[in-house]
CSV table of C-alpha atoms in Angstrom, one decimal:
chain,number,residue,atom,x,y,z
A,119,MET,CA,-23.1,12.4,5.5
A,120,SER,CA,-24.4,13.3,1.4
A,121,GLU,CA,-21.9,11.3,-1.1
A,122,LYS,CA,-19.7,14.6,-2.0
A,123,ASP,CA,-18.9,14.9,1.6
A,124,LYS,CA,-17.4,11.3,1.6
A,125,THR,CA,-13.9,10.9,1.7
A,126,ILE,CA,-11.9,8.9,-1.1
A,127,GLU,CA,-11.7,5.7,1.4
A,128,GLU,CA,-15.3,6.2,1.9
A,129,LYS,CA,-16.0,5.8,-1.7
A,130,MET,CA,-13.3,3.8,-3.0
A,131,ASN,CA,-15.2,1.2,0.1
A,132,MET,CA,-18.2,1.7,-0.9
A,133,LEU,CA,-17.3,0.6,-4.3
A,134,ARG,CA,-15.7,-2.3,-2.9
A,135,GLU,CA,-18.7,-3.3,-1.2
A,136,THR,CA,-20.7,-2.7,-5.0
A,137,ALA,CA,-18.1,-4.5,-6.8
A,138,ALA,CA,-18.4,-7.2,-4.2
A,139,TRP,CA,-22.5,-7.4,-3.9
A,140,PHE,CA,-22.2,-8.4,-8.3
A,141,GLU,CA,-20.1,-11.1,-7.3
A,142,GLY,CA,-22.2,-12.1,-4.0
A,143,ASP,CA,-25.7,-14.0,-2.9
A,144,ASP,CA,-27.7,-11.4,-2.6
A,145,PHE,CA,-26.7,-10.3,-6.8
A,146,SER,CA,-30.3,-9.9,-8.3
A,147,LEU,CA,-31.2,-8.5,-12.3
A,148,THR,CA,-33.3,-6.7,-10.9
A,149,MET,CA,-31.1,-4.1,-8.8
A,150,ALA,CA,-28.0,-4.9,-11.0
A,151,SER,CA,-28.4,-1.7,-13.1
A,152,GLU,CA,-29.0,0.9,-10.2
A,153,LYS,CA,-25.9,-0.6,-8.7
A,154,PHE,CA,-24.2,-0.7,-11.6
A,155,GLU,CA,-25.1,3.1,-12.2
A,156,ALA,CA,-24.0,4.2,-8.6
A,157,ALA,CA,-20.9,2.4,-9.0
A,158,ALA,CA,-19.8,4.0,-12.5
A,159,LYS,CA,-20.7,7.3,-11.0
A,160,LEU,CA,-19.3,6.6,-7.8
A,161,ALA,CA,-16.0,5.5,-10.0
A,162,SER,CA,-16.3,9.2,-11.8
A,163,GLU,CA,-15.9,10.8,-8.8
A,164,ILE,CA,-13.3,8.8,-7.1
A,165,GLU,CA,-11.5,9.7,-10.3
A,166,HIS,CA,-12.5,13.4,-10.2
A,167,ASP,CA,-11.8,13.5,-6.2
A,168,LEU,CA,-8.0,12.3,-6.8
A,169,GLU,CA,-7.4,14.4,-10.4
A,170,LYS,CA,-8.6,17.8,-8.1
A,171,MET,CA,-6.1,16.9,-5.1
A,172,GLU,CA,-3.0,19.1,-4.4
A,173,ASN,CA,-0.7,18.8,-1.8
A,174,GLN,CA,-0.3,22.3,-0.4
A,175,ILE,CA,3.7,22.5,0.6
A,176,THR,CA,5.3,24.6,3.3
A,177,LEU,CA,9.0,25.6,3.4
A,178,LEU,CA,9.4,26.4,7.0
A,179,LYS,CA,11.5,29.5,7.2
A,180,ARG,CA,13.1,28.3,10.7
A,181,SER,CA,16.6,28.1,10.7
A,182,PHE,CA,17.8,25.1,12.0
A,183,GLU,CA,21.2,26.3,12.3
A,184,GLU,CA,23.0,26.2,15.9
A,185,ALA,CA,21.8,28.9,17.9
B,1253,MET,CA,61.3,46.4,23.6
B,1254,GLU,CA,59.1,48.8,21.4
B,1255,THR,CA,57.3,51.1,23.6
B,1256,THR,CA,54.4,50.1,20.8
B,1257,ASP,CA,54.3,46.4,21.8
B,1258,LEU,CA,51.1,45.5,23.8
B,1259,ARG,CA,51.6,44.8,27.5
B,1260,LEU,CA,49.1,42.6,28.9
B,1261,GLY,CA,48.4,40.6,31.9
B,1262,VAL,CA,48.1,36.3,31.5
B,1263,SER,CA,44.5,36.9,31.8
B,1264,ASP,CA,44.0,39.8,29.5
B,1265,PHE,CA,45.9,37.8,27.0
B,1266,VAL,CA,44.5,34.9,27.1
B,1267,ALA,CA,41.1,36.5,26.9
B,1268,VAL,CA,42.4,39.0,23.4
B,1269,ILE,CA,43.7,35.8,22.1
B,1270,ASN,CA,40.2,34.0,22.0
B,1271,GLN,CA,38.6,37.4,21.0
B,1272,THR,CA,41.1,37.5,18.3
B,1273,PHE,CA,39.8,33.3,17.4
B,1274,ASP,CA,36.0,34.4,17.3
B,1275,TYR,CA,36.6,36.9,14.6
B,1276,ALA,CA,39.1,35.3,12.8
B,1277,VAL,CA,37.7,31.5,13.2
B,1278,PRO,CA,34.6,31.6,15.1
B,1279,SER,CA,34.6,27.9,13.9
B,1280,ALA,CA,36.4,25.7,11.4
B,1281,VAL,CA,36.4,22.1,10.3
B,1282,ILE,CA,39.9,20.6,10.9
B,1283,ILE,CA,40.9,17.4,9.0
B,1284,GLY,CA,42.9,14.8,10.4
B,1285,GLU,CA,44.3,11.7,11.5
B,1286,VAL,CA,43.3,11.2,15.2
B,1287,SER,CA,46.0,9.8,17.8
B,1288,GLY,CA,46.6,9.8,21.1
B,1289,LEU,CA,42.8,9.8,22.3
B,1290,SER,CA,41.9,9.2,25.8
B,1291,ILE,CA,38.7,9.9,27.7
B,1292,ARG,CA,39.0,10.6,31.4
B,1293,GLN,CA,36.6,10.4,34.0
B,1294,GLY,CA,34.0,8.8,30.8
B,1295,LYS,CA,33.0,12.2,30.0
B,1296,TRP,CA,36.1,14.2,28.9
B,1297,VAL,CA,37.3,13.4,24.9
B,1298,ARG,CA,41.1,14.3,24.4
B,1299,PHE,CA,43.2,13.5,21.0
B,1300,LYS,CA,45.6,14.7,18.8
B,1301,LEU,CA,44.6,15.5,15.1
B,1302,LYS,CA,48.1,15.2,12.4
B,1303,ASP,CA,48.6,15.5,9.1
B,1304,ASP,CA,52.3,15.1,7.8
B,1305,ALA,CA,53.6,18.6,8.9
B,1306,SER,CA,51.8,19.4,12.1
B,1307,SER,CA,49.7,18.2,14.8
B,1308,VAL,CA,46.8,20.1,16.7
B,1309,ASP,CA,45.3,19.1,20.5
B,1310,PHE,CA,41.0,18.9,20.4
B,1311,PHE,CA,39.0,18.3,23.5
B,1312,GLY,CA,35.6,18.5,23.9
B,1313,SER,CA,32.6,16.2,26.0
B,1314,ILE,CA,32.1,12.7,25.1
B,1315,TYR,CA,28.5,14.0,24.1
B,1316,GLN,CA,30.1,15.3,21.5
B,1317,MET,CA,31.8,13.2,20.1
B,1318,ASN,CA,28.9,11.7,17.8
B,1319,THR,CA,31.1,9.2,16.2
B,1320,PRO,CA,33.5,6.4,17.4
B,1321,LEU,CA,36.6,7.2,17.3
B,1322,GLU,CA,39.5,5.1,17.2
B,1323,ASP,CA,43.5,5.9,16.5
B,1324,GLY,CA,44.5,6.3,13.6
B,1325,MET,CA,41.0,7.0,12.3
B,1326,MET,CA,41.1,9.9,9.5
B,1327,VAL,CA,38.3,12.8,10.8
B,1328,ALA,CA,36.3,15.7,9.8
B,1329,VAL,CA,36.4,18.2,13.4
B,1330,LEU,CA,33.9,21.5,13.9
B,1331,GLY,CA,35.3,23.3,16.2
B,1332,LYS,CA,36.4,26.2,17.9
B,1333,PRO,CA,39.8,27.0,18.3
B,1334,LYS,CA,40.6,28.3,22.4
B,1335,LEU,CA,43.4,29.0,24.5
B,1336,SER,CA,42.8,28.2,28.1
B,1337,ASP,CA,44.0,29.7,30.6
B,1338,LYS,CA,45.3,26.1,32.1
B,1339,TRP,CA,45.3,23.8,29.1
B,1340,GLY,CA,46.5,25.9,26.7
B,1341,PHE,CA,45.9,25.7,22.9
B,1342,SER,CA,43.5,23.3,21.5
B,1343,VAL,CA,40.1,23.2,19.4
B,1344,SER,CA,37.0,22.6,21.4
B,1345,MET,CA,35.7,19.4,19.6
B,1346,GLN,CA,31.6,20.7,18.5
B,1347,SER,CA,30.8,17.6,16.1
B,1348,VAL,CA,33.2,15.0,14.0
B,1349,GLN,CA,32.5,12.8,11.6
B,1350,ALA,CA,34.5,10.1,9.6
B,1351,VAL,CA,36.0,11.4,6.6
B,1352,GLY,CA,37.4,8.4,4.1
B,1353,GLU,CA,36.2,5.1,3.0
B,1354,GLY,CA,38.0,2.9,5.8
B,1355,SER,CA,37.6,5.1,8.8
B,1356,ILE,CA,34.0,5.6,7.9
B,1357,LYS,CA,33.5,2.1,7.7
B,1358,ARG,CA,35.4,1.5,11.1
B,1359,SER,CA,33.4,4.1,12.7
B,1360,PHE,CA,30.3,2.9,11.1
B,1361,GLU,CA,30.6,-0.2,11.9
B,1362,LEU,CA,31.7,0.3,16.2
B,1363,LEU,CA,28.8,2.3,16.2
B,1364,GLN,CA,26.5,0.0,14.4
B,1365,LYS,CA,27.8,-2.8,17.5
B,1366,LYS,CA,27.0,-0.3,20.2
B,1367,LEU,CA,23.9,0.6,19.0
B,1368,GLU,CA,22.7,-3.2,17.7
B,1369,ALA,CA,23.4,-4.0,21.5
B,1370,GLU,CA,20.6,-1.1,22.6
B,1371,GLY,CA,18.1,-2.2,20.9
B,1372,LEU,CA,18.1,0.8,18.2
B,1373,PHE,CA,17.3,-1.7,15.7
B,1374,ASP,CA,15.2,-4.0,16.3
B,1375,VAL,CA,12.4,-5.3,14.3
B,1376,SER,CA,10.4,-5.0,17.5
B,1377,ARG,CA,10.6,-0.5,17.2
B,1378,LYS,CA,9.6,0.1,14.0
B,1379,ARG,CA,6.0,1.2,13.6
B,1380,ALA,CA,3.6,1.0,10.8
B,1381,LEU,CA,3.7,4.5,8.4
B,1382,PRO,CA,-0.3,5.8,8.4
B,1383,ASP,CA,-1.8,4.5,5.4
B,1384,LEU,CA,-2.9,7.6,4.1
B,1385,PRO,CA,-1.0,10.4,5.2
B,1386,THR,CA,-2.9,14.2,5.2
B,1387,HIS,CA,0.2,15.9,6.8
B,1388,ILE,CA,3.8,14.7,6.5
B,1389,GLY,CA,7.2,16.7,7.8
B,1390,VAL,CA,10.0,16.9,5.2
B,1391,ILE,CA,13.8,17.2,6.3
B,1392,SER,CA,16.2,17.9,3.5
B,1393,SER,CA,17.5,20.1,1.6
B,1394,THR,CA,15.8,21.8,-1.1
B,1395,GLU,CA,18.9,22.2,-3.6
B,1396,ALA,CA,19.2,18.4,-3.4
B,1397,ALA,CA,17.9,15.7,-6.3
B,1398,GLY,CA,17.1,13.6,-3.7
B,1399,TYR,CA,14.6,16.4,-2.9
B,1400,ALA,CA,13.3,17.1,-6.2
B,1401,ASP,CA,12.9,13.0,-6.9
B,1402,PHE,CA,11.2,12.7,-3.9
B,1403,MET,CA,8.4,15.3,-4.3
B,1404,LYS,CA,7.8,15.1,-7.6
B,1405,ILE,CA,6.9,11.3,-7.3
B,1406,LEU,CA,5.3,12.8,-4.3
B,1407,GLN,CA,3.2,15.5,-6.3
B,1408,ALA,CA,2.4,12.6,-9.5
B,1409,ARG,CA,1.2,9.7,-6.4
B,1410,TRP,CA,-1.0,11.7,-4.4
B,1411,GLY,CA,-2.4,14.9,-3.2
B,1412,GLY,CA,-4.6,17.2,-0.2
B,1413,MET,CA,-1.8,16.5,1.9
B,1414,ASN,CA,-0.1,19.3,3.8
B,1415,VAL,CA,3.8,18.8,3.0
B,1416,GLU,CA,6.0,20.8,6.1
B,1417,VAL,CA,9.4,21.2,4.4
B,1418,ALA,CA,12.7,21.8,7.3
B,1419,ARG,CA,15.3,22.6,4.9
B,1420,THR,CA,19.1,21.6,6.6
B,1421,LEU,CA,22.1,20.6,5.3
B,1422,VAL,CA,22.2,17.1,4.5
B,1423,GLN,CA,26.3,16.7,4.1
B,1424,GLY,CA,29.0,17.7,6.2
B,1425,VAL,CA,29.2,18.2,9.8
B,1426,ARG,CA,26.7,20.4,10.5
B,1427,ALA,CA,24.5,18.9,8.8
B,1428,PRO,CA,23.4,16.1,11.8
B,1429,GLY,CA,22.8,19.0,14.3
B,1430,GLN,CA,20.4,20.0,11.5
B,1431,ILE,CA,18.5,18.0,11.1
B,1432,ILE,CA,18.5,16.4,14.8
B,1433,ARG,CA,16.9,20.4,15.4
B,1434,ALA,CA,14.4,19.7,12.3
B,1435,ILE,CA,13.4,16.2,14.1
B,1436,GLU,CA,12.5,18.1,17.8
B,1437,TYR,CA,11.0,20.9,15.7
B,1438,PHE,CA,8.3,18.7,14.6
B,1439,ASN,CA,8.4,16.2,17.3
B,1440,SER,CA,7.8,19.5,20.1
B,1441,SER,CA,5.0,20.9,17.3
B,1442,GLY,CA,1.0,21.6,18.7
B,1443,ASN,CA,0.5,20.4,15.0
B,1444,PRO,CA,3.1,17.5,14.6
B,1445,PRO,CA,3.2,15.8,10.9
B,1446,GLU,CA,1.5,12.4,10.9
B,1447,VAL,CA,5.6,11.0,9.2
B,1448,LEU,CA,8.9,12.3,9.1
B,1449,VAL,CA,10.7,11.8,5.9
B,1450,LEU,CA,14.2,12.0,6.0
B,1451,VAL,CA,15.8,12.3,2.3
B,1452,ARG,CA,19.1,12.9,0.6
B,1453,GLY,CA,20.2,11.7,-3.3
B,1454,GLY,CA,23.4,9.3,-3.7
B,1455,GLY,CA,26.8,9.9,-2.9
B,1456,ASP,CA,29.9,8.9,-1.6
B,1457,ALA,CA,30.6,8.0,1.9
B,1458,ASP,CA,31.9,11.1,2.8
B,1459,ASP,CA,28.5,12.4,1.5
B,1460,LEU,CA,26.6,10.1,3.1
B,1461,ALA,CA,28.8,10.4,6.5
B,1462,ALA,CA,25.8,12.2,8.5
B,1463,PHE,CA,23.8,10.2,8.6
B,1464,ASN,CA,25.7,7.8,10.4
B,1465,ASP,CA,26.2,10.2,13.5
B,1466,GLU,CA,24.9,9.1,16.5
B,1467,ALA,CA,23.1,11.8,17.9
B,1468,LEU,CA,21.6,11.9,14.5
B,1469,VAL,CA,20.4,8.4,15.2
B,1470,ARG,CA,19.6,8.7,18.8
B,1471,ALA,CA,17.0,11.1,17.1
B,1472,LEU,CA,15.4,9.4,15.2
B,1473,ALA,CA,14.9,6.7,17.6
B,1474,ALA,CA,13.8,9.3,19.7
B,1475,SER,CA,11.1,10.5,17.6
B,1476,ARG,CA,7.6,10.1,18.6
B,1477,ILE,CA,6.2,10.6,14.8
B,1478,PRO,CA,6.9,7.3,12.7
B,1479,THR,CA,9.8,7.6,10.1
B,1480,LEU,CA,10.9,6.9,6.8
B,1481,VAL,CA,14.2,7.1,5.7
B,1482,GLY,CA,15.6,7.0,2.0
B,1483,VAL,CA,19.6,7.9,1.5
B,1484,GLY,CA,21.4,7.3,-0.9
B,1485,HIS,CA,21.3,5.3,-3.8
B,1486,GLU,CA,19.6,1.2,-3.3
B,1487,ILE,CA,23.7,0.2,-2.5
B,1488,ASP,CA,23.8,2.2,0.2
B,1489,THR,CA,22.9,1.6,4.9
B,1490,THR,CA,23.3,4.6,6.6
B,1491,LEU,CA,22.9,4.0,10.3
B,1492,ALA,CA,20.3,6.2,10.0
B,1493,ASP,CA,18.2,3.8,7.5
B,1494,LEU,CA,18.7,0.7,10.0
B,1495,VAL,CA,17.1,3.2,13.0
B,1496,ALA,CA,14.2,4.2,10.2
B,1497,ASP,CA,10.6,3.0,11.4
B,1498,VAL,CA,10.6,2.3,7.4
B,1499,ARG,CA,13.5,2.3,4.8
B,1500,ALA,CA,13.9,3.4,1.9
B,1501,ALA,CA,16.2,2.4,-1.2
B,1502,THR,CA,16.3,5.9,-2.5
B,1503,PRO,CA,14.2,8.8,-2.4
B,1504,THR,CA,11.6,8.0,-5.2
B,1505,ASN,CA,11.5,5.1,-3.5
B,1506,ALA,CA,10.3,7.0,-0.2
B,1507,ALA,CA,7.9,8.7,-1.9
B,1508,GLN,CA,6.3,5.4,-3.5
B,1509,LEU,CA,6.2,3.7,0.4
B,1510,LEU,CA,4.2,6.8,1.8
B,1511,VAL,CA,1.7,7.1,-0.6
B,1512,PRO,CA,-0.4,5.2,-3.3
B,1513,ASP,CA,-0.1,6.2,-7.0
B,1514,LYS,CA,-3.5,7.9,-7.8
B,1515,ARG,CA,-3.4,6.9,-11.3
B,1516,GLU,CA,-3.3,2.7,-9.5
B,1517,ILE,CA,-6.3,3.7,-7.6
B,1518,ILE,CA,-8.2,5.1,-10.5
B,1519,GLU,CA,-7.5,2.5,-12.7
B,1520,ARG,CA,-8.7,0.1,-9.9
B,1521,SER,CA,-12.2,2.0,-9.8
B,1522,ARG,CA,-11.9,1.8,-13.3
B,1523,THR,CA,-11.5,-2.3,-13.7
B,1524,MET,CA,-14.1,-2.8,-10.3
B,1525,VAL,CA,-17.0,-1.2,-12.4
B,1526,LYS,CA,-16.2,-3.3,-16.4
B,1527,MET,CA,-16.0,-6.6,-13.5
B,1528,MET,CA,-19.4,-5.5,-12.7
B,1529,ILE,CA,-20.6,-6.2,-16.6
B,1530,PRO,CA,-19.8,-9.6,-16.9
B,1531,SER,CA,-21.4,-10.3,-13.4
B,1532,ILE,CA,-24.1,-8.7,-15.0
B,1533,GLN,CA,-23.9,-11.1,-18.2
B,1534,ALA,CA,-23.1,-13.9,-16.5
B,1535,ARG,CA,-25.8,-13.8,-14.3
B,1536,VAL,CA,-28.6,-13.0,-17.7
B,1537,ASN,CA,-26.8,-15.7,-19.4
B,1538,GLU,CA,-27.8,-18.5,-16.6
B,1539,TYR,CA,-31.2,-17.2,-16.6
B,1540,SER,CA,-31.0,-17.2,-19.8
B,1541,ARG,CA,-30.1,-21.6,-19.8
B,1542,GLU,CA,-32.6,-21.9,-17.1
B,1543,LYS,CA,-34.7,-20.7,-18.5
B,1544,ASP,CA,-33.7,-22.5,-22.4
B,1545,ASP,CA,-33.6,-25.5,-20.1
B,1546,LEU,CA,-37.5,-25.5,-18.3
B,1547,VAL,CA,-38.8,-24.8,-22.1
B,1548,SER,CA,-36.7,-27.6,-23.6
B,1549,GLY,CA,-37.9,-29.1,-20.1
B,1550,SER,CA,-42.1,-28.9,-21.1
B,1551,GLU,CA,-41.7,-29.9,-24.5
B,1552,VAL,CA,-40.2,-33.2,-23.5
B,1553,LEU,CA,-43.3,-33.1,-20.7
B,1554,ILE,CA,-45.5,-32.5,-23.4
B,1555,ASN,CA,-44.3,-35.2,-26.0
B,1556,GLU,CA,-44.2,-37.6,-23.6
B,1557,ARG,CA,-48.0,-37.0,-22.3
B,1558,LEU,CA,-49.0,-36.9,-26.3
B,1559,LEU,CA,-47.6,-40.1,-26.5
B,1560,ALA,CA,-49.1,-41.7,-24.1
B,1561,PHE,CA,-52.9,-40.3,-24.6
B,1562,LYS,CA,-51.7,-41.3,-28.5
B,1563,GLN,CA,-50.5,-44.9,-27.9
B,1564,GLU,CA,-53.9,-45.0,-24.8
B,1565,LEU,CA,-56.0,-43.9,-27.9
B,1566,GLU,CA,-54.3,-46.8,-30.4
B,1567,THR,CA,-55.2,-49.1,-27.4
B,1568,THR,CA,-58.8,-48.4,-27.4
B,1569,VAL,CA,-58.9,-48.3,-31.0
B,1570,ARG,CA,-57.3,-51.5,-31.5
B,1571,LEU,CA,-59.9,-53.0,-28.8
B,1572,LEU,CA,-63.0,-51.4,-30.1
B,1573,GLY,CA,-62.4,-52.7,-33.6
B,1574,GLU,CA,-61.8,-56.3,-31.5
B,1575,TYR,CA,-65.8,-55.6,-31.0
B,1576,ASN,CA,-66.6,-54.9,-34.4
B,1577,PRO,CA,-69.9,-57.9,-35.6
B,1578,MET,CA,-68.1,-57.1,-38.6
B,1579,LYS,CA,-64.5,-58.9,-37.4
B,1580,VAL,CA,-66.5,-62.0,-36.1
B,1581,LEU,CA,-68.7,-62.6,-39.5
B,1582,ALA,CA,-65.3,-62.6,-41.2
B,1583,ARG,CA,-64.5,-65.1,-39.1
B,1584,GLY,CA,-66.9,-66.9,-40.7
B,1585,TYR,CA,-70.0,-66.6,-37.8
B,1586,ALA,CA,-73.2,-65.3,-38.3
B,1587,LEU,CA,-75.6,-62.9,-37.0
B,1588,VAL,CA,-79.1,-64.2,-36.2
B,1589,ARG,CA,-82.2,-62.0,-35.5
B,1590,GLY,CA,-85.6,-62.4,-35.0
B,1591,GLU,CA,-87.3,-65.2,-32.5
B,1592,VAL,CA,-85.8,-68.9,-32.4
B,1593,GLN,CA,-89.0,-70.6,-32.7
B,1594,VAL,CA,-90.5,-73.4,-34.9
B,1595,GLY,CA,-92.5,-72.0,-37.6
B,1596,LYS,CA,-91.2,-67.9,-37.2
B,1597,ALA,CA,-88.5,-66.4,-39.2
B,1598,ILE,CA,-85.5,-64.9,-39.0
B,1599,GLU,CA,-82.8,-63.1,-40.4
B,1600,VAL,CA,-79.2,-64.7,-40.6
B,1601,GLU,CA,-76.4,-62.5,-41.6
B,1602,THR,CA,-73.0,-63.5,-42.9
B,1603,LYS,CA,-70.2,-61.5,-43.7
B,1604,THR,CA,-71.5,-61.2,-47.5
B,1605,THR,CA,-75.4,-62.0,-47.4
B,1606,ILE,CA,-78.3,-61.8,-45.2
B,1607,ILE,CA,-80.1,-64.4,-45.1
B,1608,GLN,CA,-83.8,-64.6,-44.5
B,1609,ALA,CA,-85.1,-68.4,-43.4
B,1610,GLU,CA,-87.6,-70.0,-41.7
B,1611,VAL,CA,-86.9,-71.8,-38.4
B,1612,THR,CA,-87.6,-75.4,-38.3
B,1613,ASP,CA,-86.1,-77.1,-35.8
B,1614,VAL,CA,-85.3,-76.1,-32.2
B,1615,ARG,CA,-82.7,-78.3,-30.2
B,1616,LYS,CA,-81.5,-78.1,-27.1
B,1617,ARG,CA,-77.8,-79.0,-26.6
């Protein structure tokens, strides 16, 4: 699954994991720059995805009056 | 008797009257005080509705008595007038609703007690709503302010959902039937929503009475789709609220409970990224401190080593100094060079002089 195909929840989970990496024992300065850039891109994508999401509202035509 | 008068048998007369009723008053909502209430064989309900001047008989089955009745209660009955060939005139009850604050409160208490005893309001029956619904069913009047509030907040908070709206009445004696049919419609759908939302704005006790309807409460309890009910204001409690899987204080609150706020998520994701910078900075500072500590530690070691060398050198120099023959001469001693043999010449060196001398005597000590 490519990055673009991921859902907002999946992207949020990836962002949480990255944030946890920065706080964790695996943190290394060598990787930090790359991880930070990826996280910033992910946050930007999440924002974009959320902004463009629109609801599809359907008013049912059927009547619920007693037949 | 005029020849133009209609001449009918009893059965025909009954049929003509009923046809006339069907045409003139197919159904009506009649409001009055209940009196002479009786329930026969646990099934058939009879009572009168009266006001100051008149009294009318009502008949129906207990299944149509969707709110508990007692003599003295004010109620609104949806019914069809009918002339029975055996029982005379009565109104066939289709549904009934308490009206007036006192009657509504009494009816509410009676029905609440009954349904509570059946366990319909038990916490153990409550189901969780989906975290992020993608398909929701809304039951409301699209004319109602509560519906507009719900949709406005829903749209502002989240997107990407399929929202199906079943338009029903949300007050009056016909409302419960319509809402029940909408609940049944969604439950029998081939593609059912993940959650059913029933919303209505505020109103007085009469306006909200539809949500205390027994059949409606049972339909909500029987829904296989989790239910969220947001009816009235925070202070209003209806039986529909009590039986719902999740109760919202208002329609606005229903939208807030149903979906997260995308603005909060955007802010949270931005904050997560911002919080990474201090982590990097902290680690850089940590490494920098560690480097400084190492450099500083090395300097101390180098200085200590230098000092030790210096001290060792000084000791050596001092020691070497002690071996200098000039120091011995300075203490008054003399250095004799040459063969110590009588008649031989020797050289005697003192601190200040060098003396050439001849050996004249040599004795053993």
